[in-house]
C-alpha atoms as a printed R data frame, in Angstrom:
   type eleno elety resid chain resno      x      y       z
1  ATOM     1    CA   UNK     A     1  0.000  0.000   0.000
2  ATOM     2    CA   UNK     A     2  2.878  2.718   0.808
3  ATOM     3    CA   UNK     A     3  4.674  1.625  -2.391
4  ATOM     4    CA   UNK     A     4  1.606  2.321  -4.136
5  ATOM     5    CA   UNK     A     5  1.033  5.768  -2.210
6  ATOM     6    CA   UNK     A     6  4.600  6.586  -3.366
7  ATOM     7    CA   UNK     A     7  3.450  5.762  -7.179
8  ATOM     8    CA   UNK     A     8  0.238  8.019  -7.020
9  ATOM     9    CA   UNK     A     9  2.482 10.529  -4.948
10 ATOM    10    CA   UNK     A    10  5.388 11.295  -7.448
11 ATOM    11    CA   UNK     A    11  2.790 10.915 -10.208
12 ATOM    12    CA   UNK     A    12  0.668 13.862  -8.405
13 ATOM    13    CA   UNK     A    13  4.370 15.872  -8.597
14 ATOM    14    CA   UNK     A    14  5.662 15.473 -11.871
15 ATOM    15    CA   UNK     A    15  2.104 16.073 -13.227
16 ATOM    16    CA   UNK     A    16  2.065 19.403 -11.837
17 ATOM    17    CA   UNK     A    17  5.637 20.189 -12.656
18 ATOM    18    CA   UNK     A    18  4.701 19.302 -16.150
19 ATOM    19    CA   UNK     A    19  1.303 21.905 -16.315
20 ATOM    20    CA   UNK     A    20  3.649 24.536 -14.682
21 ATOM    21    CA   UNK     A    21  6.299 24.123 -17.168
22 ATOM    22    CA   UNK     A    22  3.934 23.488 -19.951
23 ATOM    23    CA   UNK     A    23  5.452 20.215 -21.342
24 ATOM    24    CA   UNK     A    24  3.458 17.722 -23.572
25 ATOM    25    CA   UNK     A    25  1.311 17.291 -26.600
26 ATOM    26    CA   UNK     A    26 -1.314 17.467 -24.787
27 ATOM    27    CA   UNK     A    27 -3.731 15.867 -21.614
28 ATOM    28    CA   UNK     A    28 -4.007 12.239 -22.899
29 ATOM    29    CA   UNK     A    29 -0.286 11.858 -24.217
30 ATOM    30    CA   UNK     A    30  0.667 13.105 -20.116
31 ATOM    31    CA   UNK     A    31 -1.678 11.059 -19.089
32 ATOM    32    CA   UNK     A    32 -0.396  7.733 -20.087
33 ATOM    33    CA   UNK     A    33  2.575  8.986 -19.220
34 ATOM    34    CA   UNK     A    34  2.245  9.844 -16.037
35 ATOM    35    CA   UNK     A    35  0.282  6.115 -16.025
36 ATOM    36    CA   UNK     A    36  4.052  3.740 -16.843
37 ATOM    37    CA   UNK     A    37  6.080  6.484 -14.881
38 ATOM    38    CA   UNK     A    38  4.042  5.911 -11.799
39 ATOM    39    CA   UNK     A    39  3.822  2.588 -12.099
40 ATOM    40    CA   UNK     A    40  7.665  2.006 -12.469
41 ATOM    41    CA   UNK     A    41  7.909  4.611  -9.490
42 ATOM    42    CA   UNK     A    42  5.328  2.645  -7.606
43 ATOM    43    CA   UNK     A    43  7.336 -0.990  -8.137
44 ATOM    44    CA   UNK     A    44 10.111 -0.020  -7.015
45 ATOM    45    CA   UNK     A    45  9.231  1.491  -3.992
46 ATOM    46    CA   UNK     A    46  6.728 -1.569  -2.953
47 ATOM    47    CA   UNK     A    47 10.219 -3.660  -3.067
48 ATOM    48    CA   UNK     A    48 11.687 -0.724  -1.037
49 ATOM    49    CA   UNK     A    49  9.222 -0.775   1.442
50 ATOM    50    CA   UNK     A    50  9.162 -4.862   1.142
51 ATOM    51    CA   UNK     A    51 12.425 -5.183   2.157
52 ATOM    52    CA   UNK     A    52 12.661 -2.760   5.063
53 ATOM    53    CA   UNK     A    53  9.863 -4.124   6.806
54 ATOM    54    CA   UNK     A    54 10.329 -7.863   5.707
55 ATOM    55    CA   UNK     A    55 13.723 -7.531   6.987
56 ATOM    56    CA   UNK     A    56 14.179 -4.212   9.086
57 ATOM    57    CA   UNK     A    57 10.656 -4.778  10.632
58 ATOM    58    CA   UNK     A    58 11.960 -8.096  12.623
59 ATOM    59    CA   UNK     A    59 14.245 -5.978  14.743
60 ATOM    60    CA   UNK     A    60 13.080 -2.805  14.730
61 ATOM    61    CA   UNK     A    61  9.355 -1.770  13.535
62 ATOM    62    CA   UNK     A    62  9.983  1.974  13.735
63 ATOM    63    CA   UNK     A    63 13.481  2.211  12.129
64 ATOM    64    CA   UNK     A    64 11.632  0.205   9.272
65 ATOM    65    CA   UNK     A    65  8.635  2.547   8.730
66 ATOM    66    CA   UNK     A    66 11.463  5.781   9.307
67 ATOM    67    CA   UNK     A    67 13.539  4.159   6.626
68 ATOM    68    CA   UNK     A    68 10.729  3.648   4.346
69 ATOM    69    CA   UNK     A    69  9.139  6.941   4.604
70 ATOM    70    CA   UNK     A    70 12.851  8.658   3.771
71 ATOM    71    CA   UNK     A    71 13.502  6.053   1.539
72 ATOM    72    CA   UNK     A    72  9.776  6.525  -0.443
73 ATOM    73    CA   UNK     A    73 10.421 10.596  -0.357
74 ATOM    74    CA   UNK     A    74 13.971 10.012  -1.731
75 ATOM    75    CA   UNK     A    75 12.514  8.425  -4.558
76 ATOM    76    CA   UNK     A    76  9.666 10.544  -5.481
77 ATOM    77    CA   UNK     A    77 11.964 13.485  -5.652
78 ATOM    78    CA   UNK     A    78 14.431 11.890  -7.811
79 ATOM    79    CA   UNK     A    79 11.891 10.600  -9.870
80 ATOM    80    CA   UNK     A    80 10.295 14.154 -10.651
81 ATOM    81    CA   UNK     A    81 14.113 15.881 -10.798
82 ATOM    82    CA   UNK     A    82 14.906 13.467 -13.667
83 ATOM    83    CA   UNK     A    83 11.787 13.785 -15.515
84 ATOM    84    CA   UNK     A    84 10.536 16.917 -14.658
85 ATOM    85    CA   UNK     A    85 11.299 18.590 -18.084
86 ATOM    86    CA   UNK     A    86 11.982 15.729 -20.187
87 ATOM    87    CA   UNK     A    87 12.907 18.258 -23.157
88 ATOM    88    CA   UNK     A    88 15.907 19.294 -21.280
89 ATOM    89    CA   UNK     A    89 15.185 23.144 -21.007
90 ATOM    90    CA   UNK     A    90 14.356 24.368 -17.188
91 ATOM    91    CA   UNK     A    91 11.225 26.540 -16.790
């Protein structure tokens, strides 16, 4: 469930990013987009969170769920940094 949060969460980010900056074709083409990209993002942070508390969890519950929040946030800001303008020009 939190790697899916993380999915909908950077998805939510770079979507916005992409209105602000004005990047697309148009709705449908960001769309689907946004659709793989937050699916890939939302993979590999269920394996993130996964292993933290499948193997973190045993000893310590809280270091797990600190490690996986950083972890999750970590990843939803690279994920929008490297695709935020995926033209290459900065808004």
């Amino acid at each position: 469930m939190a790697g899916l949060a993380t999915g909908v969460l950077g998805s939510v980010l770079l979507a916005a990013a992409w209105r602000a900056c004005d990047v697309g074709v148009n709705g449908a083409a960001n769309g689907l987009a946004l659709i793989f990209h937050g699916a890939l993002l939302a993979i590999m942070a269920t394996a993130w969170w996964g292993v933290l508390i499948g193997y973190v969890g045993r000893w310590s519950l809280t270091a797990a769920l600190l490690g996986g929040t950083a972890g999750a946030a970590v990843m939803a800001w690279i994920f929008v940094a490297l695709l935020q303008v995926p033209d290459g020009y900065r808004c």
